Coordinates of C-alpha atoms (C1' of nucleotides) in Angstrom, one line a residue:
Chain A
X28 CA -60.0 60.1 166.8
X29 CA -57.9 63.0 165.8
X30 CA -55.4 61.4 163.9
X31 CA -51.6 62.0 164.3
X32 CA -51.3 64.9 162.1
X33 CA -53.5 67.0 164.6
X34 CA -52.0 65.7 167.5
X35 CA -48.2 66.4 166.3
X36 CA -49.5 69.9 165.0
X37 CA -50.4 70.9 168.3
X38 CA -47.0 69.6 169.8
X39 CA -44.9 71.2 167.4
X40 CA -46.5 74.6 167.8
X41 CA -46.3 74.3 171.3
X42 CA -42.8 73.5 171.5
X43 CA -42.0 76.6 169.2
X44 CA -44.2 78.8 171.3
X45 CA -42.3 77.7 174.3
X46 CA -38.8 77.2 173.1
X47 CA -38.2 79.6 170.1
X48 CA -38.6 83.0 172.0
X49 CA -39.4 84.6 168.5
X50 CA -36.6 83.3 166.7
X51 CA -36.1 81.0 164.0
X52 CA -35.6 77.5 164.8
X53 CA -35.1 74.5 163.1
X54 CA -37.3 71.6 162.5
X55 CA -34.6 69.4 163.6
X56 CA -34.4 70.7 167.1
X57 CA -38.2 70.9 167.4
X58 CA -39.1 67.4 166.4
X59 CA -35.9 65.9 168.3
X60 CA -37.4 67.7 171.3
X61 CA -40.6 66.3 170.7
X62 CA -39.5 62.7 169.6
X63 CA -41.4 63.1 166.3
X64 CA -40.1 61.9 163.0
X65 CA -38.1 64.8 161.4
X66 CA -39.4 63.8 158.0
X67 CA -43.1 63.2 158.7
X68 CA -42.8 66.4 161.0
X69 CA -42.0 68.3 157.8
X70 CA -45.4 67.4 156.1
X71 CA -47.3 68.4 159.3
X72 CA -45.4 71.5 159.4
X73 CA -45.9 72.6 155.9
X74 CA -49.9 72.4 156.7
X75 CA -49.1 75.0 159.3
X76 CA -47.3 77.2 156.7
X77 CA -49.9 76.5 154.1
X78 CA -52.6 77.9 156.4
X79 CA -50.3 81.0 157.3
X80 CA -50.1 79.9 161.2
X81 CA -46.3 79.6 160.5
X82 CA -43.7 81.5 158.7
X83 CA -40.7 79.7 156.6
X84 CA -37.3 80.3 156.3
X85 CA -35.3 78.7 153.6
X86 CA -31.6 78.1 153.5
X87 CA -28.7 77.4 155.9
X88 CA -29.7 78.5 159.4
X89 CA -33.6 78.5 158.4
X90 CA -36.4 77.0 160.2
X91 CA -39.7 78.4 161.3
X92 CA -41.2 81.4 163.2
X93 CA -44.6 82.0 164.6
X94 CA -46.7 84.2 162.4
X95 CA -48.2 86.1 165.5
X96 CA -47.8 85.7 169.3
X97 CA -48.9 82.6 171.1
X98 CA -51.7 84.3 173.0
X99 CA -53.4 85.0 169.3
X100 CA -53.4 81.1 168.7
X101 CA -56.4 78.8 169.4
X102 CA -56.0 75.1 169.7
X103 CA -58.7 75.1 167.4
X104 CA -57.1 76.8 164.3
X105 CA -54.1 74.7 164.6
X106 CA -56.3 71.4 164.6
X107 CA -58.4 72.4 161.8
X108 CA -55.5 73.6 159.6
X109 CA -54.0 69.9 160.3
X110 CA -57.0 68.0 160.2
X111 CA -59.2 69.9 157.8
X112 CA -62.6 69.8 160.1
X113 CA -63.6 68.9 163.6
X114 CA -66.9 67.9 162.2
X115 CA -68.2 64.8 163.6
X116 CA -70.6 64.0 160.4
X117 CA -70.1 65.1 156.7
X118 CA -73.6 66.5 156.3
X119 CA -73.2 69.3 158.5
X120 CA -69.9 70.8 157.2
X121 CA -69.9 73.9 154.9
X122 CA -70.0 73.0 151.3
X123 CA -71.1 69.5 152.1
X124 CA -72.7 67.7 149.3
X125 CA -76.8 67.7 150.3
X126 CA -77.8 64.8 152.2
X127 CA -81.4 63.6 150.7
X128 CA -82.6 62.7 154.0
X129 CA -81.6 65.9 155.8
X130 CA -85.6 67.3 156.1
X131 CA -86.2 64.1 158.3
X132 CA -83.1 63.1 160.0
X133 CA -83.8 63.3 163.8
X134 CA -80.0 63.4 164.5
X135 CA -78.8 66.3 162.5
X136 CA -79.3 68.8 165.2
X137 CA -78.0 66.6 167.7
X138 CA -74.6 66.5 165.4
X139 CA -75.0 70.3 165.4
X140 CA -74.8 70.5 169.0
X141 CA -71.9 68.1 169.0
X142 CA -69.9 70.1 166.8
X143 CA -70.6 73.2 168.5
X144 CA -69.4 71.4 172.1
X145 CA -66.5 70.5 170.2
X146 CA -65.6 73.9 168.5
X147 CA -66.3 76.0 171.9
X148 CA -63.7 74.0 173.8
X149 CA -60.9 74.1 171.1
X150 CA -61.1 77.7 170.3
X151 CA -61.3 78.6 174.0
X152 CA -57.9 77.1 174.3
X153 CA -54.7 79.3 173.5
X154 CA -51.4 78.5 172.2
X155 CA -50.0 80.4 175.1
X156 CA -51.6 78.1 177.6
X157 CA -50.4 75.3 176.1
X158 CA -46.8 76.5 176.0
X159 CA -47.0 77.5 179.5
X160 CA -48.0 73.7 180.4
X161 CA -45.0 72.5 178.2
X162 CA -42.5 74.8 180.1
X163 CA -44.1 73.8 183.7
X164 CA -44.1 70.1 182.6
X165 CA -40.2 69.9 181.8
X166 CA -38.6 68.2 184.5
X167 CA -41.6 66.8 185.8
X168 CA -40.7 63.4 184.3
X169 CA -42.5 61.1 186.6
X170 CA -43.4 57.7 185.9
X171 CA -46.8 57.5 187.2
Chain B
X9 CA -65.2 61.6 162.4
X10 CA -67.8 59.4 163.8
X11 CA -68.3 56.3 161.5
X12 CA -71.5 55.0 160.2
X13 CA -71.7 52.4 162.8
X14 CA -72.3 55.0 165.5
X15 CA -74.5 57.3 163.1
X16 CA -76.4 54.3 162.1
X17 CA -76.7 53.1 165.7
X18 CA -78.3 56.4 166.8
X19 CA -80.8 56.4 163.9
X20 CA -81.7 52.7 164.6
X21 CA -82.5 53.4 168.2
X22 CA -84.1 56.6 167.7
X23 CA -86.4 54.8 165.1
X24 CA -87.2 51.9 167.4
X25 CA -88.0 54.3 170.3
X26 CA -90.1 56.5 168.2
X27 CA -92.0 53.8 166.3
X28 CA -92.3 50.5 168.1
X29 CA -94.6 51.6 171.2
X30 CA -93.0 49.1 173.2
X31 CA -93.2 46.2 171.1
X32 CA -91.1 43.9 169.2
X33 CA -90.4 45.2 165.9
X34 CA -88.4 43.6 163.2
X35 CA -85.0 45.3 161.6
X36 CA -86.1 45.0 158.3
X37 CA -89.1 47.7 159.0
X38 CA -86.5 49.7 161.0
X39 CA -83.8 49.6 158.4
X40 CA -86.5 50.3 155.4
X41 CA -87.7 53.5 157.1
X42 CA -84.0 54.7 157.7
X43 CA -82.8 53.9 154.6
X44 CA -80.0 51.9 156.0
X45 CA -78.7 48.5 154.5
X46 CA -80.4 45.6 156.2
X47 CA -77.5 43.3 156.3
X48 CA -75.3 46.2 157.6
X49 CA -77.9 47.3 160.1
X50 CA -77.8 43.8 161.6
X51 CA -74.4 44.3 162.6
X52 CA -74.9 47.7 164.1
X53 CA -77.8 46.1 166.3
X54 CA -75.9 43.2 167.3
X55 CA -73.5 45.8 169.1
X56 CA -76.6 47.1 170.9
X57 CA -77.9 43.8 171.9
X58 CA -74.4 42.6 173.2
X59 CA -74.4 46.0 175.3
X60 CA -77.6 45.2 176.6
X61 CA -79.3 48.4 175.3
X62 CA -81.5 46.1 173.2
X63 CA -83.4 43.1 173.7
X64 CA -83.9 40.5 170.9
X65 CA -86.5 38.2 170.0
X66 CA -85.4 35.2 167.7
X67 CA -87.8 33.4 165.0
X68 CA -91.0 34.1 163.3
X69 CA -92.5 37.4 164.2
X70 CA -89.1 38.2 166.2
X71 CA -87.4 41.2 166.5
X72 CA -85.9 43.7 169.2
X73 CA -87.3 45.8 171.7
X74 CA -85.9 48.6 173.7
X75 CA -84.1 47.4 177.2
X76 CA -85.6 50.4 179.0
X77 CA -87.5 53.3 178.5
X78 CA -86.2 56.2 176.0
X79 CA -85.6 58.9 178.5
X80 CA -83.3 56.4 180.3
X81 CA -80.9 56.2 177.8
X82 CA -78.4 58.7 176.7
X83 CA -76.7 59.4 173.2
X84 CA -73.7 58.8 175.0
X85 CA -74.2 55.3 175.6
X86 CA -75.6 54.3 172.4
X87 CA -72.5 56.0 170.9
X88 CA -70.0 54.3 173.0
X89 CA -71.7 50.8 172.4
X90 CA -71.2 51.4 168.9
X91 CA -67.6 53.2 168.4
X92 CA -66.1 51.8 171.3
X93 CA -64.7 55.3 172.4
X94 CA -65.3 58.6 171.7
X95 CA -61.8 59.8 173.3
X96 CA -59.9 61.8 170.8
X97 CA -56.8 60.2 171.7
X98 CA -55.4 56.9 172.9
X99 CA -53.5 58.1 175.8
X100 CA -56.3 59.0 177.9
X101 CA -58.5 56.0 177.7
X102 CA -58.8 53.6 180.7
X103 CA -56.6 50.8 180.2
X104 CA -54.5 52.5 177.7
X105 CA -50.9 51.5 177.0
X106 CA -48.8 53.8 179.2
X107 CA -47.3 56.6 176.8
X108 CA -43.7 57.3 177.7
X109 CA -44.2 60.9 177.5
X110 CA -47.3 61.1 179.9
X111 CA -45.1 63.1 182.2
X112 CA -43.8 65.8 179.7
X113 CA -46.5 65.9 177.4
X114 CA -48.3 69.3 177.3
X115 CA -51.3 68.5 175.5
X116 CA -52.5 65.5 177.7
X117 CA -54.7 67.9 179.8
X118 CA -56.0 69.5 176.5
X119 CA -57.2 66.5 175.4
X120 CA -58.8 65.5 178.6
X121 CA -60.9 68.8 178.5
X122 CA -61.6 68.0 174.8
X123 CA -62.9 64.6 176.1
X124 CA -64.8 66.0 178.9
X125 CA -66.6 68.4 176.7
X126 CA -67.7 65.6 174.3
X127 CA -68.9 63.4 177.3
X128 CA -70.9 66.1 179.0
X129 CA -72.6 66.9 175.7
X130 CA -73.5 63.3 174.7
X131 CA -74.3 62.2 178.2
X132 CA -76.9 65.3 178.1
X133 CA -79.0 64.0 175.3
X134 CA -81.7 61.4 175.7
X135 CA -83.3 59.1 173.3
X136 CA -86.3 60.7 174.2
X137 CA -85.2 63.7 172.9
X138 CA -84.4 62.3 169.8
X139 CA -87.3 60.2 169.0
X140 CA -89.4 63.2 169.6
X141 CA -87.3 65.1 166.9
X142 CA -88.1 62.2 164.8
X143 CA -91.7 62.3 165.0
X144 CA -91.6 66.0 164.7
X145 CA -89.7 66.1 161.3
X146 CA -91.6 63.4 159.8
X147 CA -93.8 64.8 157.0
X148 CA -91.4 68.0 157.0
X149 CA -89.6 66.4 153.7
X150 CA -88.8 69.7 152.4
X151 CA -86.0 70.0 150.0
X152 CA -83.8 72.9 151.1
Chain C
dA14 C1' -92.6 21.7 157.0
dT15 C1' -92.4 26.5 156.0
dT16 C1' -91.3 31.0 157.0
dA17 C1' -89.5 35.1 159.0
dT18 C1' -86.9 36.4 161.9
dT19 C1' -81.8 36.8 164.4
dC20 C1' -77.1 35.4 164.7
dC21 C1' -72.3 34.5 163.5
dT22 C1' -68.4 34.6 160.6
dA23 C1' -66.2 35.4 156.4
dT24 C1' -64.6 38.5 152.2
dT25 C1' -63.9 42.4 149.4
dG26 C1' -63.0 47.2 147.5
dA27 C1' -61.8 51.4 148.5
dC28 C1' -59.9 54.7 151.1
dA29 C1' -57.0 56.6 154.9
dT30 C1' -53.2 56.7 158.0
dA31 C1' -48.6 57.0 159.3
dG32 C1' -44.7 57.0 157.9
dT33 C1' -40.1 55.9 154.6
dA34 C1' -37.3 58.0 150.8
dG35 C1' -35.0 60.8 147.5
dG36 C1' -33.6 65.0 145.5
dA37 C1' -34.5 69.9 144.2
dA38 C1' -34.5 74.7 145.6
dA39 C1' -32.7 78.0 148.4
dA40 C1' -29.5 80.7 151.1
dA41 C1' -25.7 81.5 154.3
dG42 C1' -21.0 80.9 155.0
dA43 C1' -15.8 79.6 154.0
Chain D
dT20 C1' -17.8 79.2 143.9
dC21 C1' -18.5 75.4 146.8
dT22 C1' -20.1 73.1 150.9
dT23 C1' -23.5 72.8 154.1
dT24 C1' -27.8 73.1 156.0
dT25 C1' -32.0 73.9 156.0
dT26 C1' -37.0 73.9 153.7
dC27 C1' -39.9 72.2 150.1
dC28 C1' -42.1 68.8 147.1
dT29 C1' -43.7 64.3 145.4
dA30 C1' -43.8 59.6 145.2
dC31 C1' -44.3 55.5 147.0
dT32 C1' -45.5 51.7 150.7
dA33 C1' -47.3 48.7 154.4
dT34 C1' -51.0 48.3 157.3
dG35 C1' -55.4 48.8 158.8
dT36 C1' -60.2 50.4 158.9
dC37 C1' -64.7 51.5 156.7
dA38 C1' -68.7 50.1 154.5
dA39 C1' -70.9 47.0 153.3
dT40 C1' -72.0 42.2 151.0
dA41 C1' -72.9 37.6 151.1
dG42 C1' -74.0 33.0 152.9
dG43 C1' -76.0 30.0 155.8
dA44 C1' -77.1 28.0 160.8
dA45 C1' -80.1 28.3 164.5
dT46 C1' -84.7 29.8 166.3
dA47 C1' -89.7 29.7 166.8
dA48 C1' -94.1 31.0 165.6
dT49 C1' -98.0 29.1 162.3

DNA sequence: ATTATTCCTATTGACATAGTAGGAAAAAGA
DNA sequence: TCTTTTTCCTACTATGTCAATAGGAATAAT
């Protein structure tokens, strides 16, 4: 399962992309709209800053701005910045400690394929697409 | 990440498919070949039995047999039996407690797509393919 | 009766998750 | 200069999950 860090990161980035209009926006506003604990949102957003996906502005009237335009972000890079890796197993990551069974393990190739299926998918979705979904959905608060 | 339960389940099932030849095989042998703690392997295998993927034979000379032939298993059903679900988020599972933001969440469709990418992949790999990989790899114990 | 197996449940140490909390540092405005 | 609003940083904590380990009961062949 993807943890709340990854899920919140995606929603926070989507919100900023959808509503900031390129201006600095405070996390207070973003987290309120997304109903995410402001203090926890801070920690998630700090991962985005550290990865260079968001630019922070400190002080009064400060906040965050996207580092590039929404169509140039993929969901994959946001999730990786939050989660660390999307690899299903440790042994196929870069810099993984060598598994002694790697030469005889029948499932390594299977996991590589799994990883590729996930990677291809998340790298194929842009933040712009998510932001459009956000704007489309507002007002559509139908309870199924 | 997929837990050891899922990873071990796949390797144990693969081993049985590759080496049992349709006969009852004891878990002691299987777990030794796969270098998995026998006691822990018991717990993993019991999930397979409960899901009907393996048939158990109790008593002396007992063990386990595949419930069907390897080409009729997918990696997906084995992983789901071990892991419970492969869904990346709780809100898109069947019988999930309704999330109050479902009507306005911009990422739900993204996660559905993610889930589908994973599901399509794991349902497209058969146990027979894994068993062939196992047989091919034995003897290729090159240390990279 | 012995032995080899599966079956079932309890326990444990280590670690990760999902926050909460408090305050320091920065910068704008009065 | 003082106040306010923001980000930034670190520590703490409760809860739960993981990955086993452990012990013994039930079963069945010899």
